Coordinates of C-alpha atoms and ligand atoms in Angstrom, one line a residue:
R1 CA -7.8 21.9 7.7
A2 CA -4.4 20.1 7.9
L3 CA -4.0 16.9 9.7
S4 CA -0.8 15.7 11.1
A5 CA 0.6 12.5 9.3
A6 CA 0.4 10.7 12.3
A7 CA -3.2 11.4 12.9
V8 CA -4.2 10.2 9.4
C9 CA -2.1 7.3 8.2
R10 CA -0.1 5.8 10.9
Q11 CA -2.1 2.9 12.4
T12 CA -0.1 1.1 15.1
P13 CA -0.8 -1.7 15.3
Y14 CA -2.2 -1.4 11.6
I15 CA -5.2 -3.5 10.4
A16 CA -4.1 -6.9 9.6
N17 CA -7.4 -8.7 9.5
H18 CA -10.7 -8.7 7.6
D19 CA -12.9 -7.5 10.6
R20 CA -15.4 -4.7 9.9
I21 CA -13.9 -1.3 10.5
E22 CA -16.3 0.9 12.7
N23 CA -16.4 4.4 11.3
P24 CA -13.8 4.1 8.7
D25 CA -11.8 7.3 8.0
N26 CA -12.0 8.9 4.5
T27 CA -8.9 8.7 2.3
K28 CA -7.1 12.0 2.4
L29 CA -5.3 14.1 -0.1
F30 CA -1.6 14.7 0.3
L31 CA -0.8 18.3 -0.8
D32 CA 2.2 20.2 -0.1
N33 CA 3.4 17.6 2.5
R34 CA 0.1 17.8 4.5
F35 CA -2.7 15.2 4.7
L36 CA -6.1 17.0 4.0
E37 CA -9.6 16.1 4.1
S38 CA -11.1 16.7 0.7
K39 CA -14.0 19.0 0.1
A40 CA -15.4 16.5 -2.5
T41 CA -19.1 16.2 -3.2
T42 CA -18.5 12.9 -5.0
W43 CA -17.0 9.9 -3.0
I44 CA -16.2 6.4 -4.0
D45 CA -16.9 3.7 -1.6
L46 CA -13.9 1.2 -1.2
Y47 CA -14.7 -2.3 0.1
D48 CA -12.4 -5.0 1.5
P49 CA -12.7 -7.6 -1.6
A50 CA -12.6 -10.5 0.9
T51 CA -15.8 -9.4 2.8
N52 CA -17.2 -6.4 0.9
N53 CA -17.3 -4.4 4.0
I54 CA -16.5 -0.7 3.6
V55 CA -12.8 0.2 4.3
T56 CA -12.8 3.8 3.4
R57 CA -14.3 6.4 1.2
V58 CA -12.1 7.9 -1.7
P59 CA -12.8 11.4 -2.8
Q60 CA -13.3 12.6 -6.3
S61 CA -10.7 15.5 -5.9
T62 CA -12.3 18.9 -6.7
T63 CA -10.7 21.0 -9.5
E64 CA -9.4 23.5 -6.9
E65 CA -7.6 20.7 -5.2
L66 CA -6.1 19.5 -8.2
V67 CA -4.9 22.9 -9.1
T68 CA -3.4 23.2 -5.5
A69 CA -1.6 19.9 -6.2
V70 CA -0.1 21.5 -9.5
D71 CA 0.7 24.7 -8.0
S72 CA 2.5 23.0 -5.2
A73 CA 4.4 20.8 -7.4
E74 CA 5.3 23.7 -9.6
N75 CA 6.5 25.9 -6.7
A76 CA 8.5 23.1 -5.4
F77 CA 10.4 22.4 -8.7
K78 CA 12.0 25.8 -8.5
S79 CA 14.0 24.9 -5.6
W80 CA 14.0 21.1 -5.8
R81 CA 15.7 21.1 -9.2
R82 CA 18.5 23.1 -7.7
T83 CA 19.2 20.6 -4.8
T84 CA 22.4 18.6 -5.4
L85 CA 22.1 15.1 -6.5
L86 CA 23.9 14.3 -3.2
T87 CA 21.0 15.8 -1.3
R88 CA 18.5 14.0 -3.2
Q89 CA 20.4 10.8 -2.7
Q90 CA 20.5 11.1 1.0
I91 CA 16.8 11.5 1.1
M92 CA 16.3 8.4 -1.2
F93 CA 18.6 6.5 1.4
K94 CA 16.4 7.4 4.2
F95 CA 13.2 6.6 2.2
V96 CA 14.3 3.1 1.4
Q97 CA 15.1 2.6 5.1
L98 CA 11.5 3.7 5.9
L99 CA 9.9 1.6 3.3
R100 CA 11.8 -1.4 4.8
R101 CA 10.6 -0.4 8.4
D102 CA 7.1 -0.1 7.4
W103 CA 7.1 -2.9 4.9
D104 CA 4.5 -5.1 6.7
R105 CA 2.3 -2.0 7.3
L106 CA 2.3 -1.3 3.5
A107 CA 1.5 -4.9 2.7
A108 CA -1.3 -5.1 5.3
R109 CA -3.0 -2.0 3.6
I110 CA -2.6 -3.8 0.2
T111 CA -4.2 -7.0 1.5
L112 CA -7.0 -5.0 3.0
E113 CA -7.8 -2.9 0.0
Q114 CA -6.8 -4.9 -2.9
G115 CA -7.2 -8.4 -1.7
K116 CA -3.8 -10.2 -2.5
T117 CA -2.5 -12.4 0.1
F118 CA -0.4 -10.7 2.6
A119 CA 2.8 -12.7 1.4
D120 CA 2.1 -11.5 -2.1
A121 CA 1.7 -7.9 -1.1
K122 CA 4.9 -8.1 0.7
G123 CA 6.4 -8.9 -2.7
D124 CA 4.4 -6.0 -4.3
V125 CA 6.2 -3.8 -1.8
L126 CA 9.6 -5.3 -2.5
R127 CA 9.5 -4.8 -6.1
G128 CA 8.8 -1.0 -5.7
L129 CA 11.3 -0.8 -2.9
Q130 CA 14.0 -2.2 -5.1
V131 CA 13.3 0.7 -7.5
A132 CA 14.0 3.1 -4.7
E133 CA 17.2 1.2 -3.9
T134 CA 18.4 1.3 -7.4
A135 CA 17.6 5.1 -7.5
C136 CA 20.2 5.5 -4.6
G137 CA 22.8 4.7 -7.3
I138 CA 22.0 7.9 -9.3
T139 CA 25.3 9.4 -8.8
S140 CA 26.7 6.9 -11.3
Q141 CA 23.6 6.6 -13.4
L142 CA 23.2 10.3 -14.5
T143 CA 26.8 10.9 -15.8
G144 CA 26.6 12.7 -19.2
E145 CA 29.0 12.5 -22.3
L146 CA 31.9 14.7 -23.2
L147 CA 34.0 15.1 -26.0
E148 CA 36.9 17.6 -26.8
V149 CA 35.5 18.4 -30.4
S150 CA 37.9 20.9 -31.4
T151 CA 40.9 23.0 -30.1
D152 CA 40.0 24.4 -26.8
M153 CA 36.4 23.4 -27.5
E154 CA 34.4 20.7 -25.7
T155 CA 30.8 19.4 -25.9
R156 CA 29.2 17.9 -23.0
T157 CA 25.7 16.5 -22.2
Y158 CA 23.6 16.9 -19.0
R159 CA 20.4 15.2 -18.2
E160 CA 17.9 17.8 -16.6
P161 CA 14.5 17.3 -15.0
L162 CA 11.2 18.0 -17.0
G163 CA 9.3 19.8 -14.4
V164 CA 6.1 18.6 -12.9
V165 CA 5.3 15.2 -13.8
A166 CA 2.2 12.9 -13.2
A167 CA 1.6 9.3 -12.5
I168 CA -1.5 7.5 -13.0
C169 CA -1.5 4.1 -11.5
P170 CA -3.7 0.8 -11.8
F171 CA -5.3 -1.2 -8.7
N172 CA -3.1 -4.3 -9.2
F173 CA 0.1 -3.2 -7.7
P174 CA -0.7 -0.5 -5.2
A175 CA 2.7 0.0 -4.0
M176 CA 5.0 -1.4 -6.7
I177 CA 3.7 0.8 -9.5
P178 CA 3.7 4.1 -7.6
L179 CA 7.3 3.2 -6.8
W180 CA 8.0 2.5 -10.5
C181 CA 7.5 6.4 -10.8
L182 CA 8.1 8.2 -7.7
P183 CA 11.9 7.3 -7.1
P184 CA 13.2 7.8 -10.6
A185 CA 11.2 11.0 -11.1
I186 CA 12.3 12.8 -7.9
I187 CA 15.9 11.7 -7.9
T188 CA 16.4 13.4 -11.3
G189 CA 14.8 16.5 -9.9
N190 CA 11.2 16.4 -10.9
T191 CA 8.2 17.0 -8.7
V192 CA 5.1 14.7 -8.9
V193 CA 1.5 14.6 -8.8
M194 CA 0.2 11.1 -8.4
K195 CA -3.2 9.7 -8.8
P196 CA -3.2 6.1 -7.4
S197 CA -6.0 3.7 -8.2
E198 CA -9.3 4.9 -6.6
R199 CA -9.7 1.2 -5.9
D200 CA -6.7 1.0 -3.4
P201 CA -4.9 4.3 -2.7
G202 CA -3.9 3.4 0.7
A203 CA -0.3 2.2 -0.1
A204 CA 0.3 5.4 -2.0
L205 CA -0.6 7.5 1.0
I206 CA 1.7 5.5 3.3
I207 CA 4.5 6.0 0.7
A208 CA 3.7 9.8 0.8
E209 CA 3.9 9.8 4.5
L210 CA 7.2 7.9 4.5
A211 CA 8.6 10.3 1.7
K212 CA 7.9 13.3 3.9
E213 CA 9.6 11.5 7.0
A214 CA 12.5 11.0 4.8
G215 CA 12.9 14.7 4.4
L216 CA 11.1 15.3 1.0
P217 CA 10.5 19.0 0.9
D218 CA 6.8 20.4 0.7
G219 CA 5.3 19.9 -2.9
V220 CA 7.8 17.6 -4.3
F221 CA 5.3 14.8 -4.2
N222 CA 1.5 15.1 -4.1
V223 CA -1.4 12.7 -4.1
V224 CA -4.8 13.2 -5.6
H225 CA -7.7 11.1 -6.0
G226 CA -10.5 10.2 -8.4
T227 CA -11.4 8.7 -11.6
A228 CA -11.7 10.1 -15.2
P229 CA -12.3 13.6 -14.2
T230 CA -9.0 13.6 -12.4
V231 CA -7.2 12.1 -15.3
D232 CA -8.7 14.5 -17.5
F233 CA -7.4 17.4 -15.6
L234 CA -3.9 15.9 -15.5
I235 CA -3.8 15.4 -19.2
E236 CA -5.2 19.0 -20.0
E237 CA -2.9 20.7 -17.5
P238 CA -0.2 22.5 -19.5
R239 CA 2.2 22.7 -16.4
I240 CA 2.4 18.8 -16.4
K241 CA 5.2 18.0 -18.7
A242 CA 5.0 14.2 -18.7
I243 CA 2.6 11.4 -17.8
S244 CA 3.5 7.8 -16.6
F245 CA 0.5 5.6 -16.9
V246 CA 0.0 2.0 -16.2
G247 CA -3.3 0.2 -16.4
S248 CA -6.0 -1.0 -19.1
D249 CA -5.7 -0.6 -23.0
K250 CA -8.9 1.6 -23.0
A251 CA -7.6 4.1 -20.5
G252 CA -4.0 3.9 -21.7
E253 CA -5.0 4.6 -25.3
Y254 CA -7.1 7.5 -24.5
I255 CA -4.4 8.9 -22.0
Y256 CA -1.5 8.4 -24.5
T257 CA -3.5 10.1 -27.4
R258 CA -4.7 13.1 -25.4
G259 CA -1.5 13.5 -23.5
T260 CA 0.7 13.4 -26.6
A261 CA -1.5 15.6 -28.5
N262 CA -1.2 18.2 -25.7
G263 CA 2.5 18.0 -26.1
K264 CA 3.3 15.7 -23.1
R265 CA 5.9 13.0 -22.9
V266 CA 3.7 9.8 -22.2
Q267 CA 4.8 6.3 -21.2
A268 CA 1.8 4.0 -21.0
N269 CA 1.9 0.3 -20.0
L270 CA -1.2 -1.6 -21.1
G271 CA -2.7 -5.0 -21.0
A272 CA -1.3 -8.4 -21.8
K273 CA -1.9 -12.1 -22.6
N274 CA 1.2 -13.9 -21.4
H275 CA 1.8 -17.4 -22.8
A276 CA 3.9 -20.2 -21.4
I277 CA 5.3 -22.9 -23.7
V278 CA 5.9 -26.3 -22.3
M279 CA 8.3 -28.3 -24.2
P280 CA 8.3 -32.3 -23.9
D281 CA 12.0 -32.1 -22.6
S282 CA 11.1 -29.8 -19.8
N283 CA 11.1 -30.9 -16.0
K284 CA 7.4 -31.5 -15.6
S285 CA 7.1 -30.8 -11.9
Q286 CA 9.1 -27.5 -12.3
A287 CA 7.1 -26.4 -15.2
L288 CA 3.7 -27.3 -13.9
N289 CA 4.4 -25.7 -10.4
A290 CA 5.8 -22.6 -12.0
I291 CA 2.6 -22.2 -14.3
V292 CA 0.2 -22.8 -11.4
G293 CA 2.0 -20.0 -9.4
A294 CA 2.2 -17.7 -12.3
A295 CA -1.5 -18.3 -13.5
F296 CA -3.3 -18.1 -10.3
G297 CA -1.1 -16.1 -7.9
A298 CA -2.5 -12.6 -7.1
A299 CA -5.8 -14.2 -8.4
G300 CA -4.5 -13.6 -12.0
Q301 CA -4.4 -10.0 -11.5
R302 CA -0.8 -9.6 -12.7
C303 CA 0.0 -7.9 -16.0
M304 CA 2.7 -10.7 -16.2
A305 CA 0.4 -13.5 -15.0
I306 CA 0.6 -16.6 -17.3
S307 CA -3.0 -16.7 -18.9
V308 CA -2.3 -19.2 -21.7
M309 CA -0.3 -22.5 -21.5
V310 CA 0.9 -23.7 -24.8
T311 CA 1.5 -27.5 -24.8
V312 CA 3.9 -28.9 -27.3
G313 CA 3.6 -32.5 -28.4
D314 CA 2.8 -34.9 -25.6
T315 CA 2.7 -32.3 -22.9
K316 CA -0.9 -31.9 -23.4
E317 CA -1.2 -35.1 -21.4
W318 CA 0.2 -33.1 -18.3
V319 CA -3.0 -31.1 -18.0
S320 CA -4.7 -33.7 -15.6
E321 CA -1.5 -33.0 -13.1
L322 CA -2.0 -29.3 -13.7
I323 CA -5.6 -29.5 -12.6
E324 CA -4.6 -31.5 -9.3
L325 CA -2.0 -28.7 -8.4
A326 CA -4.5 -26.0 -9.2
K327 CA -7.0 -27.7 -7.1
N328 CA -4.7 -27.8 -4.0
L329 CA -4.4 -23.9 -3.8
K330 CA -6.1 -22.5 -0.8
V331 CA -8.5 -19.8 -1.9
T332 CA -9.4 -17.4 1.1
G333 CA -9.0 -14.0 2.6
G334 CA -5.5 -12.7 2.1
F335 CA -4.7 -12.2 5.6
E336 CA -5.2 -16.1 6.3
P337 CA -1.7 -17.5 6.9
D338 CA -2.3 -20.4 4.5
A339 CA -3.8 -18.2 1.6
D340 CA -2.6 -19.0 -1.9
V341 CA -5.2 -17.0 -3.9
G342 CA -7.2 -14.1 -2.5
P343 CA -10.4 -12.6 -3.8
V344 CA -10.5 -10.5 -7.0
I345 CA -11.0 -6.8 -6.7
S346 CA -14.7 -6.2 -7.1
P347 CA -18.0 -8.1 -7.6
H348 CA -18.0 -6.5 -11.1
S349 CA -14.8 -8.0 -11.8
K350 CA -15.9 -11.4 -10.5
A351 CA -18.9 -11.3 -12.6
R352 CA -16.9 -10.2 -15.8
I353 CA -14.5 -13.1 -15.3
E354 CA -17.3 -15.7 -14.8
S355 CA -18.9 -14.3 -17.9
L356 CA -15.6 -14.9 -19.8
I357 CA -15.4 -18.4 -18.6
Q358 CA -19.0 -18.9 -19.8
S359 CA -18.2 -17.5 -23.2
A360 CA -15.3 -20.0 -23.6
A361 CA -17.8 -22.8 -23.0
D362 CA -20.4 -21.3 -25.3
E363 CA -17.7 -21.0 -28.0
G364 CA -16.6 -24.5 -27.9
A365 CA -13.7 -24.9 -25.4
K366 CA -13.9 -27.3 -22.3
I367 CA -13.8 -26.0 -18.7
V368 CA -11.8 -28.7 -17.1
L369 CA -11.5 -26.8 -13.7
D370 CA -14.4 -24.5 -12.9
G371 CA -13.9 -21.8 -10.4
R372 CA -17.1 -20.1 -10.8
G373 CA -19.4 -19.7 -7.7
Y374 CA -16.5 -20.5 -5.5
E375 CA -17.7 -20.4 -1.8
V376 CA -15.2 -19.7 1.1
D377 CA -17.1 -20.4 4.3
K378 CA -15.4 -17.9 6.4
Y379 CA -15.9 -15.1 3.7
P380 CA -19.3 -15.8 2.2
N381 CA -19.4 -12.1 0.7
G382 CA -15.9 -12.0 -0.8
N383 CA -15.2 -11.8 -4.6
F384 CA -13.8 -15.3 -4.9
V385 CA -13.2 -17.0 -8.1
G386 CA -11.6 -20.5 -7.8
P387 CA -8.6 -21.5 -10.2
T388 CA -10.1 -22.3 -13.6
I389 CA -8.5 -24.2 -16.5
I390 CA -10.0 -24.1 -19.9
T391 CA -8.7 -26.5 -22.8
G392 CA -9.4 -26.3 -26.4
V393 CA -9.1 -22.5 -26.5
K394 CA -8.6 -20.9 -29.9
P395 CA -7.9 -17.5 -31.2
G396 CA -11.2 -15.6 -31.9
M397 CA -12.8 -16.8 -28.8
R398 CA -13.5 -13.9 -26.4
A399 CA -11.7 -15.8 -23.6
Y400 CA -8.5 -15.7 -25.7
E401 CA -8.9 -12.3 -27.3
E402 CA -9.6 -10.4 -24.0
E403 CA -7.4 -10.0 -21.0
I404 CA -9.4 -11.9 -18.4
F405 CA -7.4 -10.7 -15.5
G406 CA -8.6 -13.3 -13.2
P407 CA -7.4 -16.8 -11.9
V408 CA -8.2 -18.5 -15.4
L409 CA -5.7 -20.4 -17.5
S410 CA -6.3 -21.2 -21.0
V411 CA -4.7 -24.3 -22.6
V412 CA -3.7 -24.5 -26.2
S413 CA -2.1 -27.5 -27.8
V414 CA 0.3 -27.5 -30.8
D415 CA 2.8 -30.0 -32.2
T416 CA 5.9 -28.1 -32.7
L417 CA 8.0 -25.3 -31.3
D418 CA 7.7 -23.4 -34.5
E419 CA 3.9 -23.6 -34.2
A420 CA 4.1 -22.3 -30.6
I421 CA 6.3 -19.3 -31.6
S422 CA 3.9 -18.5 -34.5
F423 CA 0.9 -18.7 -32.2
V424 CA 2.4 -16.4 -29.5
N425 CA 3.6 -13.9 -32.2
A426 CA 0.3 -13.7 -33.8
N427 CA -1.1 -12.2 -30.5
K428 CA -1.1 -8.4 -30.3
Y429 CA 0.3 -8.3 -26.8
G430 CA 3.9 -8.5 -26.2
N431 CA 4.4 -8.3 -22.4
G432 CA 5.8 -11.5 -21.2
V433 CA 6.3 -15.0 -22.2
A434 CA 7.9 -18.1 -20.9
I435 CA 9.4 -21.2 -22.2
F436 CA 10.0 -24.4 -20.2
T437 CA 12.8 -26.7 -21.8
H438 CA 16.1 -28.4 -20.9
S439 CA 17.5 -27.7 -24.2
G440 CA 19.8 -24.7 -24.6
S441 CA 19.3 -24.7 -28.5
V442 CA 15.5 -24.7 -28.1
A443 CA 15.7 -21.8 -25.5
R444 CA 18.1 -19.9 -27.8
K445 CA 15.9 -20.4 -31.0
F446 CA 12.8 -19.3 -28.8
Q447 CA 14.6 -16.2 -27.4
K448 CA 15.6 -15.2 -31.1
E449 CA 12.3 -15.7 -32.7
I450 CA 9.8 -14.8 -30.1
E451 CA 8.4 -11.1 -30.3
C452 CA 7.4 -10.3 -26.7
G453 CA 9.6 -7.9 -24.8
Q454 CA 10.3 -9.9 -21.7
V455 CA 11.3 -13.7 -22.1
G456 CA 11.4 -16.2 -19.2
I457 CA 13.6 -19.2 -19.7
N458 CA 12.3 -21.7 -17.1
I459 CA 11.0 -18.5 -15.3
P460 CA 7.3 -18.0 -15.4
V461 CA 7.2 -14.3 -14.4
P462 CA 10.3 -12.7 -16.0
V463 CA 9.9 -9.2 -14.7
P464 CA 13.3 -7.5 -14.8
L465 CA 14.8 -6.0 -11.7
P466 CA 15.2 -2.3 -11.7
M467 CA 18.8 -2.3 -12.8
F468 CA 17.2 -3.2 -16.1
S469 CA 13.8 -1.9 -17.4
F470 CA 10.2 -3.3 -17.7
T471 CA 10.3 -3.9 -21.5
G472 CA 6.9 -5.2 -22.5
N473 CA 6.2 -4.3 -26.4
K474 CA 3.7 -4.4 -29.1
R475 CA 0.3 -3.4 -27.8
S476 CA 1.4 -3.7 -24.2
I477 CA 2.9 -0.4 -24.4
L478 CA 2.5 3.0 -26.0
G479 CA 5.4 5.3 -25.9
D480 CA 9.0 4.3 -26.4
L481 CA 10.7 5.0 -23.0
N482 CA 10.2 2.2 -20.6
F483 CA 9.5 2.2 -16.8
Y484 CA 12.5 2.2 -14.4
G485 CA 16.2 1.4 -15.4
K486 CA 18.1 3.6 -17.6
S487 CA 15.0 4.2 -19.8
G488 CA 13.1 5.2 -16.8
L489 CA 15.8 7.7 -16.0
H490 CA 15.7 9.1 -19.8
F491 CA 12.0 9.3 -19.5
Y492 CA 12.1 11.8 -16.6
T493 CA 15.0 13.8 -18.1
Q494 CA 15.8 15.8 -21.2
T495 CA 19.3 16.2 -22.5
K496 CA 21.0 19.5 -22.6
T497 CA 24.2 19.8 -24.6
V498 CA 26.8 22.4 -23.8
T499 CA 29.5 23.4 -26.5
A500 CA 32.0 25.4 -24.8
L501 CA 35.2 27.3 -26.1
W502 CA 37.9 28.5 -23.7
R503 CA 40.9 29.9 -25.7
S504 CA 44.1 30.4 -23.9
E505 CA 44.9 34.0 -23.0
D506 CA 47.4 34.4 -25.9
A507 CA 45.3 32.9 -28.5
G508 CA 44.2 36.3 -30.0
A509 CA 40.6 37.2 -31.0
D510 CA 38.7 34.9 -33.6
G511 CA 37.6 36.4 -36.7
F512 CA 34.0 37.3 -37.5
G513 CA 32.0 34.4 -38.9
V514 CA 29.0 34.6 -40.9
N515 CA 28.9 31.3 -42.8
M516 CA 28.6 27.8 -41.5
P517 CA 32.0 26.3 -41.0
T518 CA 33.4 24.5 -44.1
Q519 CA 36.6 23.4 -42.3
H520 CA 36.9 20.8 -39.7
Ligands
NAD1 P1 -7.7 0.9 -15.4 O1 -7.3 1.3 -16.7 O2 -9.0 0.7 -15.1 O3 -7.3 2.0 -14.2 C1 -5.8 2.5 -14.4 C2 -5.8 4.1 -14.1 O4 -6.6 4.7 -15.1 C3 -6.7 4.2 -12.7 O5 -6.0 5.3 -11.9 C4 -8.1 4.8 -13.1 O6 -8.6 5.7 -12.3 C5 -7.8 5.4 -14.4 N1 -8.9 5.3 -15.4 C6 -9.6 4.2 -15.7 N2 -10.5 4.3 -16.6 C7 -10.3 5.6 -17.1 C8 -10.9 6.4 -18.1 N3 -12.0 5.9 -18.7 N4 -10.4 7.5 -18.4 C9 -9.5 8.0 -17.6 N5 -8.7 7.5 -16.8 C10 -9.3 6.1 -16.5 O7 -6.7 -0.4 -15.0 P2 -6.8 -1.2 -13.8 O8 -8.1 -2.1 -13.9 O9 -6.7 -0.4 -12.5 O10 -5.5 -2.2 -14.1 C11 -5.4 -3.3 -14.5 C12 -4.9 -3.3 -16.0 O11 -3.7 -2.8 -15.9 C13 -4.7 -4.5 -16.7 O12 -5.2 -4.3 -17.9 C14 -3.2 -4.8 -16.6 O13 -2.6 -5.7 -17.6 C15 -2.8 -3.4 -16.6 N6 -1.4 -3.5 -16.0 C16 -0.2 -3.3 -16.9 C17 1.0 -3.4 -16.5 C18 2.1 -3.3 -17.4 O14 3.3 -3.0 -17.0 N7 1.9 -3.5 -18.7 C19 1.2 -3.5 -15.1 C20 0.2 -3.5 -14.2 C21 -1.2 -3.4 -14.8

């Protein structure tokens, strides 16, 4: 039974508190522009990370529902690919306007399901919204090449859509990452089947509702749910031509390997370990404040979070001030107006983070600020981990080798810039890195010699805006076309090259040619 969009998603006023929800709704599928109750037999309970009260139940989509999503996207592709670029652009203009209108509503859903603070959730939405805004400029981004290659003959290129594409998203940016995929995919003429994270799919459904309201035709965007069985369906389904994945190494390596073996184009952004190098000539207060924000903001659950601070020379003495700054952060439910750090996503994640902190202590590091067992009076059942700082961390320790994905900052001390660069370059990941310095030549040397794909100079989280691309490298990515920017448009399109000969009427007929040309 189809439910109207209004009946399902539009909550006015939307929920912007951590109160228990009486009779929570199930999360709906979005197929062919309709919100549908799933016929699933398996459901995943989704809890508010601040309270562990149930928020909704997420279906493990049935095979029939998954097939319907692809049928719908395949059918829609036939006409969507023929719409003019200007038609798609008009829908994108409207979509952007609606995302702005419902910005708070999206952010509130994120805080409720994912736990991050409301202010931070607004940033999550904005970073996705900016991808949609940039997609509005498609008319000057998709121009091809043209050359007169011979008399009366020219060769020109077009970028054409691939067909049905899939997006498999992580929990940590429930709006931004769906919006890394949807605008570039549809503006270039593809149709989309999206699987948001089963841990917080609400924002993706609001995005679906807004896309429909913006005028996106039936079937251009579909949302399915579930865990590995849904992913397995998407990677095996031959009608899906490309997969955009963002998430952990384990899932990403599997999806990339299987997806490419099945002939699909796959872009997979994976895990990270991002270092911040602090030089003695840096502005101490600027550097420490930036690192505290980047390490503990979003409870450390950003792929670009700073998780290792590398002190160079005397800056190791600055750790005591770092601890004081971290202690001042307010850890509480994300809707609290003074919240700096919300809960982590689940009790399992909290337990994992705390065990990694313990492993560092067991392996000889020193926990100088311990956020384990953190209690928030108003939210006694939340998954809170307080800011944690560990010194004396070394390669080989679990806390250094694994992505902790929590509010934990490891501190490593070296004597020189060269040592710092070698240390960071020895890490398998290459997502982001930052240096704090007042020296242009130090910054220049660092930028040249560091291997990471996204470098911040006095900027702790150097995520490029969508006129550029998200360019993590090394083991932080599989595939060679990045998300959004020019590279994102290339991912969702294939090049068609046309060579045309238009002789003038009086040129006469060409002779018969059986050999490859030997003259220019
Ligand atoms: P995750 O890998 O657990 O989940 C991501 C998606 O994969 C989800 O939709 C999930 O349902 C699916 N999935 C999970 N396990 C699977 C399996 N065994 N088989 C098939 N599908 C599976 O990741 P997460 O915990 O949601 O997100 C956090 C991770 O994402 C971190 O490692 C973080 O660094 C990474 N991340 C990377 C970037 C980047 O751009 N490099 C951005 C955001 C997050």
